[in-house]
PDB file of C-alpha atoms in Angstrom:
ATOM      1  CA  MET A   1       0.000   0.000   0.000  1.00 89.00           C
ATOM      2  CA  ASP A   2       1.030   3.612  -0.366  1.00 91.00           C
ATOM      3  CA  GLU A   3       1.521   6.084   2.486  1.00 87.00           C
ATOM      4  CA  GLN A   4      -2.171   6.992   2.386  1.00 89.00           C
ATOM      5  CA  TYR A   5      -2.995   3.293   3.002  1.00 89.00           C
ATOM      6  CA  LYS A   6      -4.342   2.822  -0.516  1.00 95.00           C
ATOM      7  CA  PRO A   7      -3.639  -0.452  -2.327  1.00 95.00           C
ATOM      8  CA  LEU A   8      -0.947  -0.428  -5.004  1.00 96.00           C
ATOM      9  CA  ALA A   9      -1.600  -2.596  -8.048  1.00 96.00           C
ATOM     10  CA  GLY A  10       1.199  -3.882 -10.257  1.00 97.00           C
ATOM     11  CA  VAL A  11       3.877  -3.992  -7.571  1.00 96.00           C
ATOM     12  CA  GLU A  12       6.575  -6.500  -8.517  1.00 97.00           C
ATOM     13  CA  ILE A  13       7.062  -8.887  -5.604  1.00 94.00           C
ATOM     14  CA  MET A  14      10.226 -10.993  -5.371  1.00 94.00           C
ATOM     15  CA  VAL A  15      10.682 -13.826  -2.891  1.00 91.00           C
ATOM     16  CA  GLY A  16      13.927 -15.624  -3.638  1.00 88.00           C
ATOM     17  CA  ASN A  17      13.789 -16.266  -7.384  1.00 90.00           C
ATOM     18  CA  LEU A  18       9.955 -16.266  -7.448  1.00 91.00           C
ATOM     19  CA  LYS A  19       8.152 -13.249  -8.901  1.00 94.00           C
ATOM     20  CA  GLN A  20       4.518 -12.172  -8.603  1.00 93.00           C
ATOM     21  CA  PHE A  21       2.594  -8.897  -9.028  1.00 96.00           C
ATOM     22  CA  SER A  22       0.058  -7.346  -6.667  1.00 95.00           C
ATOM     23  CA  ASP A  23      -3.542  -7.155  -7.871  1.00 95.00           C
ATOM     24  CA  VAL A  24      -5.885  -4.112  -7.807  1.00 96.00           C
ATOM     25  CA  ASN A  25      -6.334  -4.643  -4.064  1.00 94.00           C
ATOM     26  CA  GLY A  26      -2.572  -4.696  -3.444  1.00 93.00           C
ATOM     27  CA  VAL A  27      -2.746  -8.413  -2.659  1.00 90.00           C
ATOM     28  CA  PHE A  28      -0.332 -11.064  -3.888  1.00 90.00           C
ATOM     29  CA  MET A  29       0.401 -14.717  -3.226  1.00 86.00           C
ATOM     30  CA  VAL A  30       3.690 -16.557  -3.559  1.00 86.00           C
ATOM     31  CA  PRO A  31       2.932 -20.268  -3.159  1.00 82.00           C
ATOM     32  CA  ASP A  32       5.798 -22.323  -1.725  1.00 79.00           C
ATOM     33  CA  ALA A  33       7.830 -19.200  -0.934  1.00 81.00           C
ATOM     34  CA  PRO A  34      11.334 -20.085   0.257  1.00 78.00           C
ATOM     35  CA  ALA A  35      12.021 -19.554   3.957  1.00 78.00           C
ATOM     36  CA  SER A  36      15.050 -19.788   6.198  1.00 79.00           C
ATOM     37  CA  ASP A  37      14.618 -20.214   9.967  1.00 80.00           C
ATOM     38  CA  ASN A  38      10.861 -19.538   9.523  1.00 81.00           C
ATOM     39  CA  ARG A  39      11.543 -16.186   7.835  1.00 84.00           C
ATOM     40  CA  THR A  40      10.855 -15.108   4.271  1.00 86.00           C
ATOM     41  CA  TYR A  41      12.492 -12.068   2.692  1.00 89.00           C
ATOM     42  CA  VAL A  42      10.113 -10.101   0.437  1.00 91.00           C
ATOM     43  CA  VAL A  43      11.203  -7.324  -1.966  1.00 93.00           C
ATOM     44  CA  ALA A  44       8.658  -4.974  -3.565  1.00 94.00           C
ATOM     45  CA  LYS A  45       9.364  -2.708  -6.562  1.00 96.00           C
ATOM     46  CA  LYS A  46       7.186  -0.227  -8.436  1.00 97.00           C
ATOM     47  CA  PRO A  47       8.223   2.693 -10.664  1.00 96.00           C
ATOM     48  CA  GLY A  48       7.775   6.001  -8.846  1.00 94.00           C
ATOM     49  CA  TYR A  49       8.276   4.412  -5.411  1.00 94.00           C
ATOM     50  CA  PHE A  50      11.288   3.482  -3.336  1.00 91.00           C
ATOM     51  CA  ASN A  51      11.932  -0.245  -3.279  1.00 91.00           C
ATOM     52  CA  SER A  52      10.671  -1.832  -0.099  1.00 90.00           C
ATOM     53  CA  SER A  53      11.637  -5.042   1.640  1.00 89.00           C
ATOM     54  CA  GLN A  54      10.699  -6.973   4.728  1.00 87.00           C
ATOM     55  CA  SER A  55      11.740 -10.120   6.498  1.00 84.00           C
ATOM     56  CA  ILE A  56       8.486 -11.850   7.445  1.00 83.00           C
ATOM     57  CA  LYS A  57       7.927 -14.543  10.086  1.00 82.00           C
ATOM     58  CA  THR A  58       6.385 -17.558   8.365  1.00 80.00           C
ATOM     59  CA  ALA A  59       5.213 -21.056   9.244  1.00 74.00           C
ATOM     60  CA  ASP A  60       5.151 -24.075   6.933  1.00 70.00           C
ATOM     61  CA  GLY A  61       1.767 -24.676   5.342  1.00 71.00           C
ATOM     62  CA  ASN A  62       0.244 -21.402   6.590  1.00 75.00           C
ATOM     63  CA  VAL A  63      -0.805 -18.222   4.813  1.00 79.00           C
ATOM     64  CA  THR A  64       1.143 -15.215   6.080  1.00 80.00           C
ATOM     65  CA  GLN A  65      -0.449 -11.778   5.971  1.00 80.00           C
ATOM     66  CA  PHE A  66       1.517  -8.558   6.476  1.00 82.00           C
ATOM     67  CA  THR A  67       1.501  -4.892   5.528  1.00 81.00           C
ATOM     68  CA  MET A  68       4.225  -3.231   3.509  1.00 86.00           C
ATOM     69  CA  ILE A  69       4.099   0.515   2.870  1.00 88.00           C
ATOM     70  CA  MET A  70       5.864   1.903  -0.195  1.00 91.00           C
ATOM     71  CA  ALA A  71       7.069   5.521  -0.069  1.00 89.00           C
ATOM     72  CA  LYS A  72       6.658   7.737  -3.132  1.00 91.00           C
ATOM     73  CA  LYS A  73       9.976   8.586  -4.802  1.00 91.00           C
ATOM     74  CA  GLU A  74      10.494  12.151  -5.992  1.00 88.00           C
ATOM     75  CA  ILE A  75      13.696  13.393  -7.615  1.00 87.00           C
ATOM     76  CA  GLN A  76      15.106  16.148  -5.398  1.00 85.00           C
ATOM     77  CA  HIS A  77      18.366  16.876  -7.205  1.00 88.00           C
ATOM     78  CA  SER A  78      19.948  16.107 -10.528  1.00 93.00           C
ATOM     79  CA  PHE A  79      23.564  16.784 -11.419  1.00 95.00           C
ATOM     80  CA  ALA A  80      26.306  15.812 -13.850  1.00 96.00           C
ATOM     81  CA  ALA A  81      28.402  12.949 -12.508  1.00 96.00           C
ATOM     82  CA  SER A  82      31.488  14.806 -13.752  1.00 95.00           C
ATOM     83  CA  THR A  83      30.802  17.772 -11.435  1.00 95.00           C
ATOM     84  CA  GLY A  84      29.393  16.062  -8.327  1.00 94.00           C
ATOM     85  CA  VAL A  85      27.103  17.854  -5.890  1.00 94.00           C
ATOM     86  CA  ASN A  86      26.856  19.409  -2.436  1.00 92.00           C
ATOM     87  CA  ALA A  87      23.186  19.143  -1.512  1.00 89.00           C
ATOM     88  CA  THR A  88      20.951  19.355   1.519  1.00 86.00           C
ATOM     89  CA  VAL A  89      18.273  16.689   1.594  1.00 79.00           C
ATOM     90  CA  ASP A  90      15.828  16.391   4.491  1.00 76.00           C
ATOM     91  CA  ASN A  91      18.190  18.410   6.735  1.00 81.00           C
ATOM     92  CA  ALA A  92      21.139  16.150   5.869  1.00 85.00           C
ATOM     93  CA  LYS A  93      24.143  17.287   3.881  1.00 91.00           C
ATOM     94  CA  VAL A  94      25.040  15.030   0.958  1.00 90.00           C
ATOM     95  CA  VAL A  95      28.426  15.430  -0.728  1.00 95.00           C
ATOM     96  CA  ILE A  96      29.173  13.460  -3.879  1.00 94.00           C
ATOM     97  CA  PRO A  97      32.600  14.311  -5.297  1.00 96.00           C
ATOM     98  CA  ALA A  98      33.118  14.916  -9.012  1.00 96.00           C
ATOM     99  CA  ASN A  99      33.721  11.765 -11.076  1.00 95.00           C
ATOM    100  CA  SER A 100      32.954   9.459  -8.132  1.00 95.00           C
ATOM    101  CA  ILE A 101      29.889   7.699  -9.589  1.00 95.00           C
ATOM    102  CA  VAL A 102      30.380   4.282 -11.174  1.00 95.00           C
ATOM    103  CA  ASN A 103      27.980   1.967 -13.005  1.00 92.00           C
ATOM    104  CA  GLU A 104      27.122  -1.628 -12.063  1.00 91.00           C
ATOM    105  CA  ALA A 105      30.258  -2.859 -13.841  1.00 95.00           C
ATOM    106  CA  GLY A 106      32.439  -0.495 -11.780  1.00 93.00           C
ATOM    107  CA  ASN A 107      33.186   1.826 -14.710  1.00 94.00           C
ATOM    108  CA  SER A 108      33.059   5.616 -14.370  1.00 94.00           C
ATOM    109  CA  TYR A 109      29.643   7.086 -15.125  1.00 95.00           C
ATOM    110  CA  SER A 110      29.551  10.407 -16.963  1.00 91.00           C
ATOM    111  CA  GLY A 111      25.837  11.118 -17.390  1.00 94.00           C
ATOM    112  CA  THR A 112      23.197  12.812 -15.297  1.00 96.00           C
ATOM    113  CA  VAL A 113      22.583  11.521 -11.764  1.00 94.00           C
ATOM    114  CA  TYR A 114      19.088  11.768 -10.275  1.00 93.00           C
ATOM    115  CA  MET A 115      18.941  11.808  -6.492  1.00 89.00           C
ATOM    116  CA  ALA A 116      15.896  10.959  -4.382  1.00 88.00           C
ATOM    117  CA  SER A 117      15.702  10.402  -0.651  1.00 84.00           C
ATOM    118  CA  ARG A 118      13.091   9.997   2.046  1.00 80.00           C
ATOM    119  CA  HIS A 119      13.375  10.716   5.753  1.00 80.00           C
ATOM    120  CA  ILE A 120      11.701   7.984   7.794  1.00 81.00           C
ATOM    121  CA  ASN A 121      10.605   9.302  11.165  1.00 82.00           C
ATOM    122  CA  THR A 122      11.283   6.792  13.943  1.00 84.00           C
ATOM    123  CA  GLU A 123       8.252   8.182  15.820  1.00 87.00           C
ATOM    124  CA  ASP A 124       5.902   7.305  12.936  1.00 83.00           C
ATOM    125  CA  PRO A 125       3.606   4.477  14.100  1.00 81.00           C
ATOM    126  CA  ASN A 126       4.219   2.829  10.712  1.00 78.00           C
ATOM    127  CA  PHE A 127       8.002   2.982  11.080  1.00 80.00           C
ATOM    128  CA  PRO A 128       8.449  -0.836  10.930  1.00 76.00           C
ATOM    129  CA  SER A 129       6.415  -0.988   7.686  1.00 74.00           C
ATOM    130  CA  LEU A 130       8.295   1.945   6.109  1.00 76.00           C
ATOM    131  CA  MET A 131      11.833   0.931   7.104  1.00 75.00           C
ATOM    132  CA  PRO A 132      13.545  -1.228   4.480  1.00 72.00           C
ATOM    133  CA  GLY A 133      13.951  -4.701   5.936  1.00 68.00           C
ATOM    134  CA  GLY A 134      11.207  -4.018   8.465  1.00 63.00           C
ATOM    135  CA  ASP A 135      12.476  -6.768  10.769  1.00 58.00           C
ATOM    136  CA  PHE A 136      11.547  -5.491  14.204  1.00 55.00           C
ATOM    137  CA  ALA A 137      10.143  -8.762  15.542  1.00 51.00           C
TER     138      ALA A 137
END
């Protein structure tokens, strides 16, 4: 669901190497989801939102229900990788030196970098559902 507690359809759900998508009600099922020590790690992805993940307590042969909140992602800064940036984001200073960005292969990246961040308030009653990993059990 989103931060207004509305269901999100079309969220890509990954559990191990199994993939499903949420329906119009934000519901999904992953039959025979892999677990380790009665825990299943769930990753959720949707364009326009920060990826979310949670480690969920599970039990063999049971249906596990849980809530995962996905935070909207908004680009706050963009800059050329070759120049870097000194930015303030949610009252935090972010310094990225010039020419310090690399791609997945470890090669220097020279294009435009888009930066998004989200402060997660520890006093928010939904903190465990917003915090990536969400394992506060």
